[in-house]
Short mmCIF file of C-alpha atoms and ligand atoms in Angstrom, two decimals:
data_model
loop_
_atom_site.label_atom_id
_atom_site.label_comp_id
_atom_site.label_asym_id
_atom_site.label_seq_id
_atom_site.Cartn_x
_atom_site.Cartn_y
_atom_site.Cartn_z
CA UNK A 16 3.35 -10.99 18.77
CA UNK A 17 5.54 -13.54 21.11
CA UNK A 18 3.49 -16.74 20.11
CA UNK A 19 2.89 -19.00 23.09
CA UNK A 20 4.73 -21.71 21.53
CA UNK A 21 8.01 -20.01 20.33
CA UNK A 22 9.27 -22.50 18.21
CA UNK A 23 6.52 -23.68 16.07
CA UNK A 24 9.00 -24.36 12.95
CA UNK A 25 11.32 -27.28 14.48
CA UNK A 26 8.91 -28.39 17.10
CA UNK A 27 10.92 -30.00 19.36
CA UNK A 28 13.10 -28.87 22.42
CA UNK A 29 16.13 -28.11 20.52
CA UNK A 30 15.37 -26.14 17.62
CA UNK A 31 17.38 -27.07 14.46
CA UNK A 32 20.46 -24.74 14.90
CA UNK A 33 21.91 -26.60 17.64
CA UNK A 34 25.69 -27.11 15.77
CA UNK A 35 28.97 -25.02 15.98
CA UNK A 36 27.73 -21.53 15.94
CA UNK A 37 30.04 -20.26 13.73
CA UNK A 38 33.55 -19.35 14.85
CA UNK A 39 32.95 -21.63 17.48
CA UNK A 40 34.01 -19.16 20.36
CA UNK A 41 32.72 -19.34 23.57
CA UNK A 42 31.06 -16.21 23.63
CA UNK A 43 29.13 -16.83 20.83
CA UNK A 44 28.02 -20.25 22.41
CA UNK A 45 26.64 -18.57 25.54
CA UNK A 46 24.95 -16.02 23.67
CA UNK A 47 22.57 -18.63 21.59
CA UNK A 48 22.06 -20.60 24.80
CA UNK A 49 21.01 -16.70 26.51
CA UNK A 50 18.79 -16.53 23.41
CA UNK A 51 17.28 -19.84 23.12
CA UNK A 52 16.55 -19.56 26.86
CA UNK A 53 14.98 -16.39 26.36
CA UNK A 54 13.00 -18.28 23.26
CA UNK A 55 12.07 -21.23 25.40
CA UNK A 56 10.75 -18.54 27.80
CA UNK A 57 8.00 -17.53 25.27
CA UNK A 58 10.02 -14.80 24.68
CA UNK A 59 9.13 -12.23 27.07
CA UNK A 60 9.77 -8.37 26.45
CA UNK A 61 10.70 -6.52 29.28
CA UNK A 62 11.38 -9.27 31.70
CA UNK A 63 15.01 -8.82 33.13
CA UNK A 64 16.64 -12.39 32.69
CA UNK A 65 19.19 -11.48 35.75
CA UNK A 66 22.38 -8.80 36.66
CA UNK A 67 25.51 -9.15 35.67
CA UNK A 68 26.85 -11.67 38.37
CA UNK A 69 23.78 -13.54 38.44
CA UNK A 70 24.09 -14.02 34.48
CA UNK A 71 28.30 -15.10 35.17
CA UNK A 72 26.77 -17.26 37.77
CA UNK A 73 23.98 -19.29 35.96
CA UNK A 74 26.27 -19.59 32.51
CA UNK A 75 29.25 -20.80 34.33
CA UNK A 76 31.75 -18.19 32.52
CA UNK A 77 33.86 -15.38 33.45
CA UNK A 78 32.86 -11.62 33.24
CA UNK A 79 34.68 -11.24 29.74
CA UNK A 80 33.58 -13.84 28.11
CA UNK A 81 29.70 -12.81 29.65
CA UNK A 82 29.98 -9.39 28.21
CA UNK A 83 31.23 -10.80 24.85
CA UNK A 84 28.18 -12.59 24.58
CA UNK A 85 25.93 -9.91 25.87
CA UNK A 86 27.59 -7.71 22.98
CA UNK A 87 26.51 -10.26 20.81
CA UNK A 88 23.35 -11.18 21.98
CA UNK A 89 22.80 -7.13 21.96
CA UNK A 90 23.80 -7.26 18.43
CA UNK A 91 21.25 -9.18 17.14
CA UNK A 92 18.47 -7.51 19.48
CA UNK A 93 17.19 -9.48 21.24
CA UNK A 94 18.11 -8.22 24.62
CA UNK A 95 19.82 -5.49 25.81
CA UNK A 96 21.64 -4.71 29.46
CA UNK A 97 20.43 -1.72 31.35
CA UNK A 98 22.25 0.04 34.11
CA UNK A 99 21.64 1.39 36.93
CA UNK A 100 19.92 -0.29 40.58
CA UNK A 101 17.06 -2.26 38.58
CA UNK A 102 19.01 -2.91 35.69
CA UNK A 103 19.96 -6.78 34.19
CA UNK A 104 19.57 -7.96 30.89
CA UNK A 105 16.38 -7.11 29.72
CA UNK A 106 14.75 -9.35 26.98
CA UNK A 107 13.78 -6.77 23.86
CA UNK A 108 11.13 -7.33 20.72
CA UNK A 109 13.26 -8.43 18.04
CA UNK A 110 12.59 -6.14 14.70
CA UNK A 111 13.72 -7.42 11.61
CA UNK A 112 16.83 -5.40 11.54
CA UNK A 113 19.57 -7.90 13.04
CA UNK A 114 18.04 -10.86 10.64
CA UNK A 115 18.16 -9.04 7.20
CA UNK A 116 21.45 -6.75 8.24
CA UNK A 117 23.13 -10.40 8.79
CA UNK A 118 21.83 -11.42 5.49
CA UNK A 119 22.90 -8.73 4.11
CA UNK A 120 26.35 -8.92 5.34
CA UNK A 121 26.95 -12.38 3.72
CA UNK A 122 24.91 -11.75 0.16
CA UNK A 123 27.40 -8.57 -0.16
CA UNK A 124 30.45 -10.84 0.57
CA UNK A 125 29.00 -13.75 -1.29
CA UNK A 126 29.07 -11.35 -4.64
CA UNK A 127 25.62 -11.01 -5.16
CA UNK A 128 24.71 -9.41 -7.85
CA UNK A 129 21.68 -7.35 -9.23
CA UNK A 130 20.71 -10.26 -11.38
CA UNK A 131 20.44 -12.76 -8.26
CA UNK A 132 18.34 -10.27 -6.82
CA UNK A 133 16.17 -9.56 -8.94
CA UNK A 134 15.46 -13.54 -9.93
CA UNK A 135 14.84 -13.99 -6.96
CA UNK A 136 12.25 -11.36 -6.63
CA UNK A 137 10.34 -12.61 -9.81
CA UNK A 138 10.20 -15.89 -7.94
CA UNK A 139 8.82 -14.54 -4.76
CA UNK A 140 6.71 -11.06 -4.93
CA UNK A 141 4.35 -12.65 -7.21
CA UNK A 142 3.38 -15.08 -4.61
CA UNK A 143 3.48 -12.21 -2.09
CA UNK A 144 0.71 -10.73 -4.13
CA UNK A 145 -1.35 -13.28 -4.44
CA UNK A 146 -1.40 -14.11 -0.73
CA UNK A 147 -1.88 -10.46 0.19
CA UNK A 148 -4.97 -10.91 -1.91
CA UNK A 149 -6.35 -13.37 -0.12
CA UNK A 150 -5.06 -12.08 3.23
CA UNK A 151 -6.55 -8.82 2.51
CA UNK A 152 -8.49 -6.65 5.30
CA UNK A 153 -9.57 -3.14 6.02
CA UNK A 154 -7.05 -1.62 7.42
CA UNK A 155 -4.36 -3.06 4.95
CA UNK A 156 -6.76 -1.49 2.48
CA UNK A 157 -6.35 1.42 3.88
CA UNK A 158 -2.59 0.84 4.12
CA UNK A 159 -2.31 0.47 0.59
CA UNK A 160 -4.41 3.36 -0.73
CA UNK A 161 -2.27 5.40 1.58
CA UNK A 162 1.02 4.21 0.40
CA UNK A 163 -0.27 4.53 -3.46
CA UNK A 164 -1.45 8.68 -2.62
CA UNK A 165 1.83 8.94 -0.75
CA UNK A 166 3.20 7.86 -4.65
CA UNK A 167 1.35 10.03 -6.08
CA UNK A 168 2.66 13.04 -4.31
CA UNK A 169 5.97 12.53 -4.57
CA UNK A 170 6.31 12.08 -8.01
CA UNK A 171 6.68 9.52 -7.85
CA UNK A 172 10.23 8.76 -5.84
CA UNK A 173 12.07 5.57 -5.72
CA UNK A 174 12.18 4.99 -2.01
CA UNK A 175 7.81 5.70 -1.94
CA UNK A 176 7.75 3.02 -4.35
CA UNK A 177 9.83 0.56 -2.05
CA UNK A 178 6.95 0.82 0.54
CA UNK A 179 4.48 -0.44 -1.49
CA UNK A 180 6.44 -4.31 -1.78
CA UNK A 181 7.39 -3.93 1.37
CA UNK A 182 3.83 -4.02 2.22
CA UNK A 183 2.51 -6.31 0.01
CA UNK A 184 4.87 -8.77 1.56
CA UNK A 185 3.81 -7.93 5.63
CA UNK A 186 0.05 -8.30 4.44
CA UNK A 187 0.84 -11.61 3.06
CA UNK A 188 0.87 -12.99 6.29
CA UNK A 189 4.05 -15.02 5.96
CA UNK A 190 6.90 -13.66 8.20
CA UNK A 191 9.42 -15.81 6.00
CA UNK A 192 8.66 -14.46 2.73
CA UNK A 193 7.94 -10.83 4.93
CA UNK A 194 11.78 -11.25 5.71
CA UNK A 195 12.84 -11.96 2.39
CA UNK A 196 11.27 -9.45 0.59
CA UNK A 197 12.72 -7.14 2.87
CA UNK A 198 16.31 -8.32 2.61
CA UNK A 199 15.56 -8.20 -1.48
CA UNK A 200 14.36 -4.49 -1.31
CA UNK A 201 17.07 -3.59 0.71
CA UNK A 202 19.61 -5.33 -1.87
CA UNK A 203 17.85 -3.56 -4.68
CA UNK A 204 18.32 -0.08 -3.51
CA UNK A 205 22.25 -0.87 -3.44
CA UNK A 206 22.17 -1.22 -6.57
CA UNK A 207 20.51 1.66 -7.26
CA UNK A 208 22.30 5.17 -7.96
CA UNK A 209 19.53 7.37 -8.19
CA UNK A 210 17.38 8.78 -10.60
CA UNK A 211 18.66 9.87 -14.44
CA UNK A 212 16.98 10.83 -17.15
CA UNK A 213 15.10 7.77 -18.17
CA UNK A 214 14.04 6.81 -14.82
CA UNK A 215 10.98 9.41 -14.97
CA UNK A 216 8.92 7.67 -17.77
CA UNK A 217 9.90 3.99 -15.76
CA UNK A 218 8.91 5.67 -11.99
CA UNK A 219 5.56 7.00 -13.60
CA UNK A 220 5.19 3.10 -15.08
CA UNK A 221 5.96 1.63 -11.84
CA UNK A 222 3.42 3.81 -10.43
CA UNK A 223 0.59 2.81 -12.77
CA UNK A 224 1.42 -0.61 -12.01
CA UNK A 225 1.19 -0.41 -8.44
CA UNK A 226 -2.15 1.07 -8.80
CA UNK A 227 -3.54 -2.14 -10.60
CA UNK A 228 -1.81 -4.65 -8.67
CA UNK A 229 -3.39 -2.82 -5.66
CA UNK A 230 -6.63 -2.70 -7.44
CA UNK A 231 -6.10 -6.94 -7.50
CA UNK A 232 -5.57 -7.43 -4.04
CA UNK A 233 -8.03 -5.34 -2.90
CA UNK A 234 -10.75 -7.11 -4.89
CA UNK A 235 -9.19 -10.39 -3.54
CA UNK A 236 -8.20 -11.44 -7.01
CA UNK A 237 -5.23 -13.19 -6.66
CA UNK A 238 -4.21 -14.92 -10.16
CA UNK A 239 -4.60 -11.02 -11.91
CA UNK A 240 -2.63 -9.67 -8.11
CA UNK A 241 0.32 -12.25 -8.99
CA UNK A 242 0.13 -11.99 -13.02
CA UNK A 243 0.29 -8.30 -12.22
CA UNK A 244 3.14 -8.38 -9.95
CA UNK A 245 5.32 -10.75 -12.22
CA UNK A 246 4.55 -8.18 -15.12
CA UNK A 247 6.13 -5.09 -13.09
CA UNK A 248 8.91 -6.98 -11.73
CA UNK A 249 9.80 -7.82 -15.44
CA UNK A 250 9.47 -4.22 -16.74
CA UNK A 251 11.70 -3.22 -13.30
CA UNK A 252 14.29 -5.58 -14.61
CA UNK A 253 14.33 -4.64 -17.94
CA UNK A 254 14.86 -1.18 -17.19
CA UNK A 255 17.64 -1.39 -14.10
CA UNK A 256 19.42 -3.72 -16.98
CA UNK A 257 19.59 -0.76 -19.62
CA UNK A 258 20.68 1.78 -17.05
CA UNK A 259 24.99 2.19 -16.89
CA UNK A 260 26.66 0.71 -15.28
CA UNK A 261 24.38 -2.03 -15.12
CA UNK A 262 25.35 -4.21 -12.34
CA UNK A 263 27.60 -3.16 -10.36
CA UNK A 264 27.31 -2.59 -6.76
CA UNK A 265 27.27 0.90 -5.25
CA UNK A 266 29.29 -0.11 -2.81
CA UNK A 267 27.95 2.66 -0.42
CA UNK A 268 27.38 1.40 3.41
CA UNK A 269 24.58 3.77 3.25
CA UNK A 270 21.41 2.50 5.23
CA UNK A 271 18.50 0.40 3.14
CA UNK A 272 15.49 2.19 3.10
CA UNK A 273 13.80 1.31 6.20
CA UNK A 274 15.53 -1.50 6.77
CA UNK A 275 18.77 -0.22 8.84
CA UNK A 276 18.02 2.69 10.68
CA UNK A 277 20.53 4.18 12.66
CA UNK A 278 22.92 1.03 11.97
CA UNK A 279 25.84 1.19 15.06
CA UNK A 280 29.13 2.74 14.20
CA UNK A 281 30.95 -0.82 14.28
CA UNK A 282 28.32 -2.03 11.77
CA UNK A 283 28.88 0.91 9.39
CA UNK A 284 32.75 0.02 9.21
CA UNK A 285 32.34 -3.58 9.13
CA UNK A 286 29.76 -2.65 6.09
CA UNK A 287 32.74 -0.49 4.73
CA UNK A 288 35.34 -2.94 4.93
CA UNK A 289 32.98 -5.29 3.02
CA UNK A 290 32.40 -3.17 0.61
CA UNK A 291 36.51 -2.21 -0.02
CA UNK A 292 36.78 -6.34 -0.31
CA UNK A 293 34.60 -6.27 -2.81
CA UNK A 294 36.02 -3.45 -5.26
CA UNK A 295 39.20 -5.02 -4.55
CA UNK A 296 38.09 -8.26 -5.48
CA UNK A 297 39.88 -9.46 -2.58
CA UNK A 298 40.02 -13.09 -2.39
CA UNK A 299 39.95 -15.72 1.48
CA UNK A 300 43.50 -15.26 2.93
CA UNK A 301 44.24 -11.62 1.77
CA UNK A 302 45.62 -9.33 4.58
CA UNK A 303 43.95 -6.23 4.83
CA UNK A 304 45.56 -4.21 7.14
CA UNK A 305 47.63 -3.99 10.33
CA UNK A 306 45.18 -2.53 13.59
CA UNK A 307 47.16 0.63 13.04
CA UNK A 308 46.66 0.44 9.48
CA UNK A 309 43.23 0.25 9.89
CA UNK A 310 42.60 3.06 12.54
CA UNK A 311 44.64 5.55 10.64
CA UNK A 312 42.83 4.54 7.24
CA UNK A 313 39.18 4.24 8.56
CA UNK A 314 39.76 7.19 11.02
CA UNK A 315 37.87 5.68 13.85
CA UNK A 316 38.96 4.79 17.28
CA UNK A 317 40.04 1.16 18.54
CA UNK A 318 37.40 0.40 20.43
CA UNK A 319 34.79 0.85 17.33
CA UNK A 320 37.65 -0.99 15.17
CA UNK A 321 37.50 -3.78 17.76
CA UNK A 322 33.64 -3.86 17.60
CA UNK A 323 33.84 -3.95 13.77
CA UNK A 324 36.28 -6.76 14.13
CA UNK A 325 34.19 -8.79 15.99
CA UNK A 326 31.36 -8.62 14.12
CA UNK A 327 33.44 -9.87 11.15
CA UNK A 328 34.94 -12.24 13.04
CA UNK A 329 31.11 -13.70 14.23
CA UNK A 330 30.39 -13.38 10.50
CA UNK A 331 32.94 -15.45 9.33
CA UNK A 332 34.12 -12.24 6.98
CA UNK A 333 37.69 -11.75 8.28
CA UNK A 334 39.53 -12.21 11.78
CA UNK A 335 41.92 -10.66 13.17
CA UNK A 336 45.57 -12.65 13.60
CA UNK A 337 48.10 -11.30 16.06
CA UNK A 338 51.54 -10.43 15.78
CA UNK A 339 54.31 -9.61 13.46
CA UNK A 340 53.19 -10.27 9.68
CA UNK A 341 49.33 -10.22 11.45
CA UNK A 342 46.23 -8.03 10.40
CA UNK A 343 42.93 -8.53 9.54
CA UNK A 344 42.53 -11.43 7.18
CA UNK A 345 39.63 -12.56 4.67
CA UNK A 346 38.07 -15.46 5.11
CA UNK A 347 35.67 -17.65 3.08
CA UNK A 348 31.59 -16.60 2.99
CA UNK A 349 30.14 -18.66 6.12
CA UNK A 350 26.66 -18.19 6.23
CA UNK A 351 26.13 -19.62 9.24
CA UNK A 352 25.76 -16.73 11.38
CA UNK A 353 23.20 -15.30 8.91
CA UNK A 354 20.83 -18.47 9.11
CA UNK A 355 20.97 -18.23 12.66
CA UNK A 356 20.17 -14.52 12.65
CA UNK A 357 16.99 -15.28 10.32
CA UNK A 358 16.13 -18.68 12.07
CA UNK A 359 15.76 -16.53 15.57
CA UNK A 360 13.61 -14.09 14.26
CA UNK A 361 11.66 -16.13 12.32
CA UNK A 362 10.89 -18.34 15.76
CA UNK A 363 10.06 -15.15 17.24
CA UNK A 364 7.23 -14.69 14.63
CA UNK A 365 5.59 -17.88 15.01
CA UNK A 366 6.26 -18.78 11.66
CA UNK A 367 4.32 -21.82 10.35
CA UNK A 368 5.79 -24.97 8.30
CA UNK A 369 3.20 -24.18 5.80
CA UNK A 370 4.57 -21.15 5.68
CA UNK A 371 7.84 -22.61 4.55
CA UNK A 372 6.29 -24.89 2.07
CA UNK A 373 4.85 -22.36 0.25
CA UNK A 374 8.13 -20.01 0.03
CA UNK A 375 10.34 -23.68 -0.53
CA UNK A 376 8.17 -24.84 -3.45
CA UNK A 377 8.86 -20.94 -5.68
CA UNK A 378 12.60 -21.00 -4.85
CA UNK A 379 12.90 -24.25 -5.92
CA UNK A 380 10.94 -23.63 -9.24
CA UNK A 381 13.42 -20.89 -9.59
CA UNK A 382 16.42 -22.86 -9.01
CA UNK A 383 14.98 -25.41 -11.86
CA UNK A 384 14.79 -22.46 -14.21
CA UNK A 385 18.25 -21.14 -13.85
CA UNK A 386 20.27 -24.64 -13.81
CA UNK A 387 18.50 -26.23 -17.01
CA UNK A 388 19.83 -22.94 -18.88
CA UNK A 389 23.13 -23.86 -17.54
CA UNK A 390 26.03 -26.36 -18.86
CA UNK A 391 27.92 -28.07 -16.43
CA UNK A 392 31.11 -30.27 -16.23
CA UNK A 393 31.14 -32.36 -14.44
CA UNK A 394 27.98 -32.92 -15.90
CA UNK A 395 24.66 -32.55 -13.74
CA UNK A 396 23.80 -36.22 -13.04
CA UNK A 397 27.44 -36.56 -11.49
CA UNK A 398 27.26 -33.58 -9.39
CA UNK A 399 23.90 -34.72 -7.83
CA UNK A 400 24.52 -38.09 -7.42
CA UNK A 401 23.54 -40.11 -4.22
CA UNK A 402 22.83 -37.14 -2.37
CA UNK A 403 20.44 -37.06 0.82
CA UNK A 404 16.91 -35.01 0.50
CA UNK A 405 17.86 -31.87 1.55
CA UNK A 406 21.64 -31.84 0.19
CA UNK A 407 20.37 -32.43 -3.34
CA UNK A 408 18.19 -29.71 -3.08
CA UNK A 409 20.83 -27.46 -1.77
CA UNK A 410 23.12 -28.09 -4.29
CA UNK A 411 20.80 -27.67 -7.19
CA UNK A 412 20.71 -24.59 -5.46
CA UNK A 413 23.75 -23.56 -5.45
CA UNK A 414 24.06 -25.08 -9.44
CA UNK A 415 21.84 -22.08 -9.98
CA UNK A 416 24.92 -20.57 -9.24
CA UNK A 417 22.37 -17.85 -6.99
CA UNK A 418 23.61 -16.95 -3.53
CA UNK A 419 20.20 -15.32 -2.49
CA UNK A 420 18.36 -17.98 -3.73
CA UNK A 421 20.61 -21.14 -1.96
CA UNK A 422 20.75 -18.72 1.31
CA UNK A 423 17.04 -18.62 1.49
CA UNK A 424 16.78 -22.07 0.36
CA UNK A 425 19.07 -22.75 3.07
CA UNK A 426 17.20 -21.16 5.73
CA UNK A 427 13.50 -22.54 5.12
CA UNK A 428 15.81 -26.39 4.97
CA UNK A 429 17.04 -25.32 8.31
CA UNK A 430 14.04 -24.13 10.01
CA UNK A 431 12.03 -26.99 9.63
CA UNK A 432 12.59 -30.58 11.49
CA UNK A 433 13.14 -33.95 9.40
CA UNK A 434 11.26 -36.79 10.31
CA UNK A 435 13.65 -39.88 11.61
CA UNK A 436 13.48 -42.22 8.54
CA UNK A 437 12.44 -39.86 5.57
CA UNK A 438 10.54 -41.77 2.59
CA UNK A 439 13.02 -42.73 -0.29
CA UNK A 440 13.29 -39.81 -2.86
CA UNK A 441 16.29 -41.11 -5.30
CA UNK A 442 14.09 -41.95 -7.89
CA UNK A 443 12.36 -38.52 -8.05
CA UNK A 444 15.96 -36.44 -7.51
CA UNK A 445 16.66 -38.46 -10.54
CA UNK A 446 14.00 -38.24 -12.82
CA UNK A 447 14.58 -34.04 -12.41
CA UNK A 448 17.50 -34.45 -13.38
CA UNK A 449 16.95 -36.26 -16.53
CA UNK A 450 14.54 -33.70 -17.42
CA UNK A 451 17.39 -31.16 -16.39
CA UNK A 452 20.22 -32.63 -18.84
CA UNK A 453 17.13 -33.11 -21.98
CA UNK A 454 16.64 -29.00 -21.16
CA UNK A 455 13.09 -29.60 -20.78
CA UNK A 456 12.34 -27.50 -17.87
CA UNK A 457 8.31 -28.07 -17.80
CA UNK A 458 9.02 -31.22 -17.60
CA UNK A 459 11.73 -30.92 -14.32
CA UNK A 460 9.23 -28.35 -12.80
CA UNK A 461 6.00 -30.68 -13.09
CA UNK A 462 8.78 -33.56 -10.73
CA UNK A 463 9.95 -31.05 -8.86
CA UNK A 464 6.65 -29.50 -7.85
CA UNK A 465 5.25 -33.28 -7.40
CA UNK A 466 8.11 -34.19 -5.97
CA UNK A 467 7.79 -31.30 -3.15
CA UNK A 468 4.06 -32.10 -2.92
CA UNK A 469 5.33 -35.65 -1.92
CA UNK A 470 7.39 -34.33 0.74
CA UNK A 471 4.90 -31.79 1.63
CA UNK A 472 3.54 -33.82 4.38
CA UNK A 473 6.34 -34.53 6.10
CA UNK A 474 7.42 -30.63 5.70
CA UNK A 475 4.10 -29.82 7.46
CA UNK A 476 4.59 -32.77 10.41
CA UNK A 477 1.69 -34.99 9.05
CA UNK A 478 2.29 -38.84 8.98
CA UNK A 479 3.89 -39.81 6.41
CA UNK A 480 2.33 -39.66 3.39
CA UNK A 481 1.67 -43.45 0.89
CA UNK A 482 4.68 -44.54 -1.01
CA UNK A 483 4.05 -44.62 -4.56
ZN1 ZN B 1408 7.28 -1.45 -7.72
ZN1 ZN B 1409 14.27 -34.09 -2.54
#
C-alpha cells in the first residue's frame, strides 16, 4: 500500500530524520539518501533504481563504500541487488521486520525489562481495541473468529494467543500503534520460558477473555472492547509476575513469533552478543573480545563476524577498534538507528498525524502515571525546567525511567514536523508538574491531556489553534 504521497507524517521535502545518521559513516549516509530517494519516488516495488556503476556514478562514491550502503540499505529491506544481465538494485515492499528487529536491538541493550513492557502494553492495547471496534469489517470478523477457533484447538498455546493482539492491533488501522504492538509482543515472548504448571488455568483465562473482547469489537462496542482489553492485560501481568524467575530475560536470540522469520546469520550473532552483554552486565567501554577471540568463541566465519560487526557498529551497540589492545568494544544505547528504522517504515505506510496524536496522548498518560509514583533528586521541577515542547516531554519520559515508552515517545516526536514559532507552553509544562510533586496524578493527567489537546492542532498541521 505505497501511498501516493510517501511522507504524509513530516510533510515537507525533507522528512524529519535529516541529522547524523548514527555513526556518521559514509555508507550509512548514502544508504538513507538511496532510501529517501526511493521514498520520494512513491516508493515503487520492483522498479530497478540502476546497476552497480550507474548507482557509484549518481552517489558520487567508490564501489566499497556503494556496497556498504547497499548492505545496509538491504538490511533494513527496502531494496535488494539482483544479479545477473537485468539485475540493479531493485526497490522491495518493506515488512515490518527491519523496523521492530531494530527496536528490538536497542530495548534489549537499553535493559528493558518485563515490567516496561508490559506498562507499556496496558497503555496501548486498550486503545488498540477500541479502535479495532470501530474499524471493524467483515473480513476482520472473519479474521478474528478464525484466530479465536485456531485457540480453541490448540489448547490453548501461548504463541495462538499472540495472534489474536497482533491482530487487534493491524485492524486498528493505525500502522504506528500496528508497529508497536508488534515490537511489544515480540518483547513479551522473550520473556517468556514456556509453559509450567500454572500456566494451564491462566492460558484457558486468556482464552475466555479473548472471546469477549472479540465479542466487543465485533459488536462495535468500543468502551466494553478497551475495558475488556485493560482487564486481560492486568490478569496477564499479574500472572507473568508470580511465575520464577520473574523478570529476567531469556536471553535466547531465538526468533519472535512472527515477527523475525528467518533472521540472517549476522543478525542472530549480533542478537547473541547482545544478549552475552546483558548477562554480563557489561557496561560502555568494556572489551569483548579480540576478532580471533570472537570467531573461535562464536564458531562462525569472518565474514558473518564482520557482518555482525557492522550491524553493531550501525546500531551504536559496539565497534570494532583495531590493533594491539583492540577488540570489539561496548558502547552507549544510541537509538538513533532504531528511530530511523521505524520512521522509514512508518512513511512507507502512509501513516497519518492523527494517527500519532492518538498513540502520543496514551504514552504520555502513561509516562504521568509512572513519574508521580516516583521520588526524584534533583527534584522534578529542577529537572524539567526551561525545557522546549518536545524536550520536556521527552524527559518526563525518560523520568518514567521506561525505555519502551521514551523510544516510542521518541519516535511519534520525530515523525511529525513542528510548526516555525510553536505557541508558548511553559505555563502548562509547569502546572503538570506541580500536580506531579503534590502526587496528584488526576490532576497532572487532566493538564497533560489538555495540554496535548492544545497542541493537538499543530500536531495535526491545522493553524494554530487561540491562545488562552
Ligand atoms: Zn491475550
Ligand atoms: Zn509540551
Amino acid at each position: 500500500m505505497a501511498a501516493s504521497d510517501p511522507m504524509p507524517v513530516t510533510g515537507s521535502e525533507q522528512p524529519a530524520l535529516t541529522a547524523d545518521p548514527g555513526a556518521g559513516k559514509l555508507a550509512a549516509r548514502v544508504a538513507l539518501r538511496i532510501e529517501r530517494d526511493i521514498a520520494r519516488a512513491g516508493w515503487p516495488i520492483g522498479h530497478v533504481l540502476g546497476s552497480e556503476p550507474a548507482l557509484q556514478e549518481r552517489y558520487q562514491v567508490s564501489r566499497q563504500v556503494l556496497r556498504e550502503a547497499i548492505r545496509l540499505v538491504e538490511h533494513h529491506r527496502v531494496a535488494a541487488m539482483r544479479r545477473g544481465p537485468f539485475g540493479g538494485l531493485v526497490v522491495c515492499a518493506p515488512d515490518a521486520r527491519a523496523a521492530t528487529s531494530a527496536m528490538l536491538m536497542y530495548l534489549e541493550f537499553a535493559n528493558t525489562t518485563l515490567e516496561h513492557v508490559l506498562a507499556v502494553r496496558l497503555a496501548v492495547e486498550p486503545l488498540a481495541a477500541a479502535l479495532a471496534a470501530e474499524h471493524i469489517t467483515e473480513p476482520g470478523i472473519a479474521e478474528l473468529r478464525g484466530l479465536l477457533a485456531d485457540e480453541a484447538a490448540t489448547c490453548p498455546h501461548p504463541r495462538s494467543l499472540n495472534r489474536l493482539h497482533l491482530a487487534l492491533a493491524r485492524l486498528c488501522g493505525n500502522p504506528a500503534l500496528e508497529l508497536f504492538v508488534q515490537v511489544l509482543c515480540a518483547l513479551t515472548a522473550r520473556y517468556d520460558r514456556g509453559p509450567n504448571a500454572a500456566s494451564d488455568r491462566a492460558l484457558a483465562d486468556a482464552h475466555q477473555a479473548h472471546r469477549s473482547i472479540v465479542a466487543a469489537v465485533v459488536a462495535g462496542e468500543t468502551s466494553p472492547a478497551q475495558f475488556r482489553a485493560t482487564e486481560h492485560l492486568t490478569a496477564l501481568r499479574r500472572h507473568l509476575r508470580e511465575r520464577r524467575p520473574p523478570l529476567e530475560a531469556t536471553g535466547a536470540a531465538e526468533t519472535p513469533n512472527g515477527v523475525a522469520g528467518d533472521v540472517k546469520l549476522a543478525e542472530l550473532v549480533a542478537q547473541q552478543i547482545i544478549a552475552e552483554i546483558r548477562t554480563n552486565d557489561w557496561g560502555p567501554g568494556t572489551v569483548i573480545g579480540s576478532e580471533a577471540a570472537l570467531l573461535d568463541r562464536l564458531n562462525i566465519g569472518r565474514s558473518v563476524l564482520r557482518e555482525a560487526v557492522r550491524l553493531l557498529e550501525y546500531h551504536s551497540i559496539a565497534y570494532m577498534r583495531r590493533g594491539p589492545g583492540g577488540g570489539l568494544i561496548i558502547n552507549r544505547p544510541d537509538p538513533t538507528a532504531s528511530v530511523q528504522a521505524i520512521a522509514r517504515h512508518l512513511r512507507y505506510r502512509g501513516t497519518s498525524p492523527g494517527h500519532l496524536c492518538v498513540l502520543r496522548g496514551a504514552l504520555e498518560l502513561e509516562s504521568v502515571n509512572h513519574v508521580s509514583a516516583l521520588t526524584h533528586d534533583p527534584p522534578l521541577d529542577a529537572e524539567l525546567a526551561g525545557l522546549a515542547c518536545d524536550d520536556w516531554h521527552l524527559r518526563l519520559a525518560q523520568l518514567s525511567g521506561n525505555p519502551v515508552l521514551w523510544l516510542f515517545l521518541r519516535i511519534l516526536i520525530t515523525l511529525r514536523s513542528l510548526p516555525a514559532d510553536p505557541p508558548p507552553t511553559d505555563a502548562e509544562h509547569d502546572g503538570i508538574t506541580t500536580a506531579l510533586l503534590g502526587e496528584d496524578r488526576a490532576l497532572a493527567r487532566y493538564r497533560m491531556r489538555h495540554h496535548l489537546r492544545r497542541l493537538d492542532p499543530v500536531i495535526v498541521g491545522r493553524p494554530s489553534a487561540p491562545r488562552p
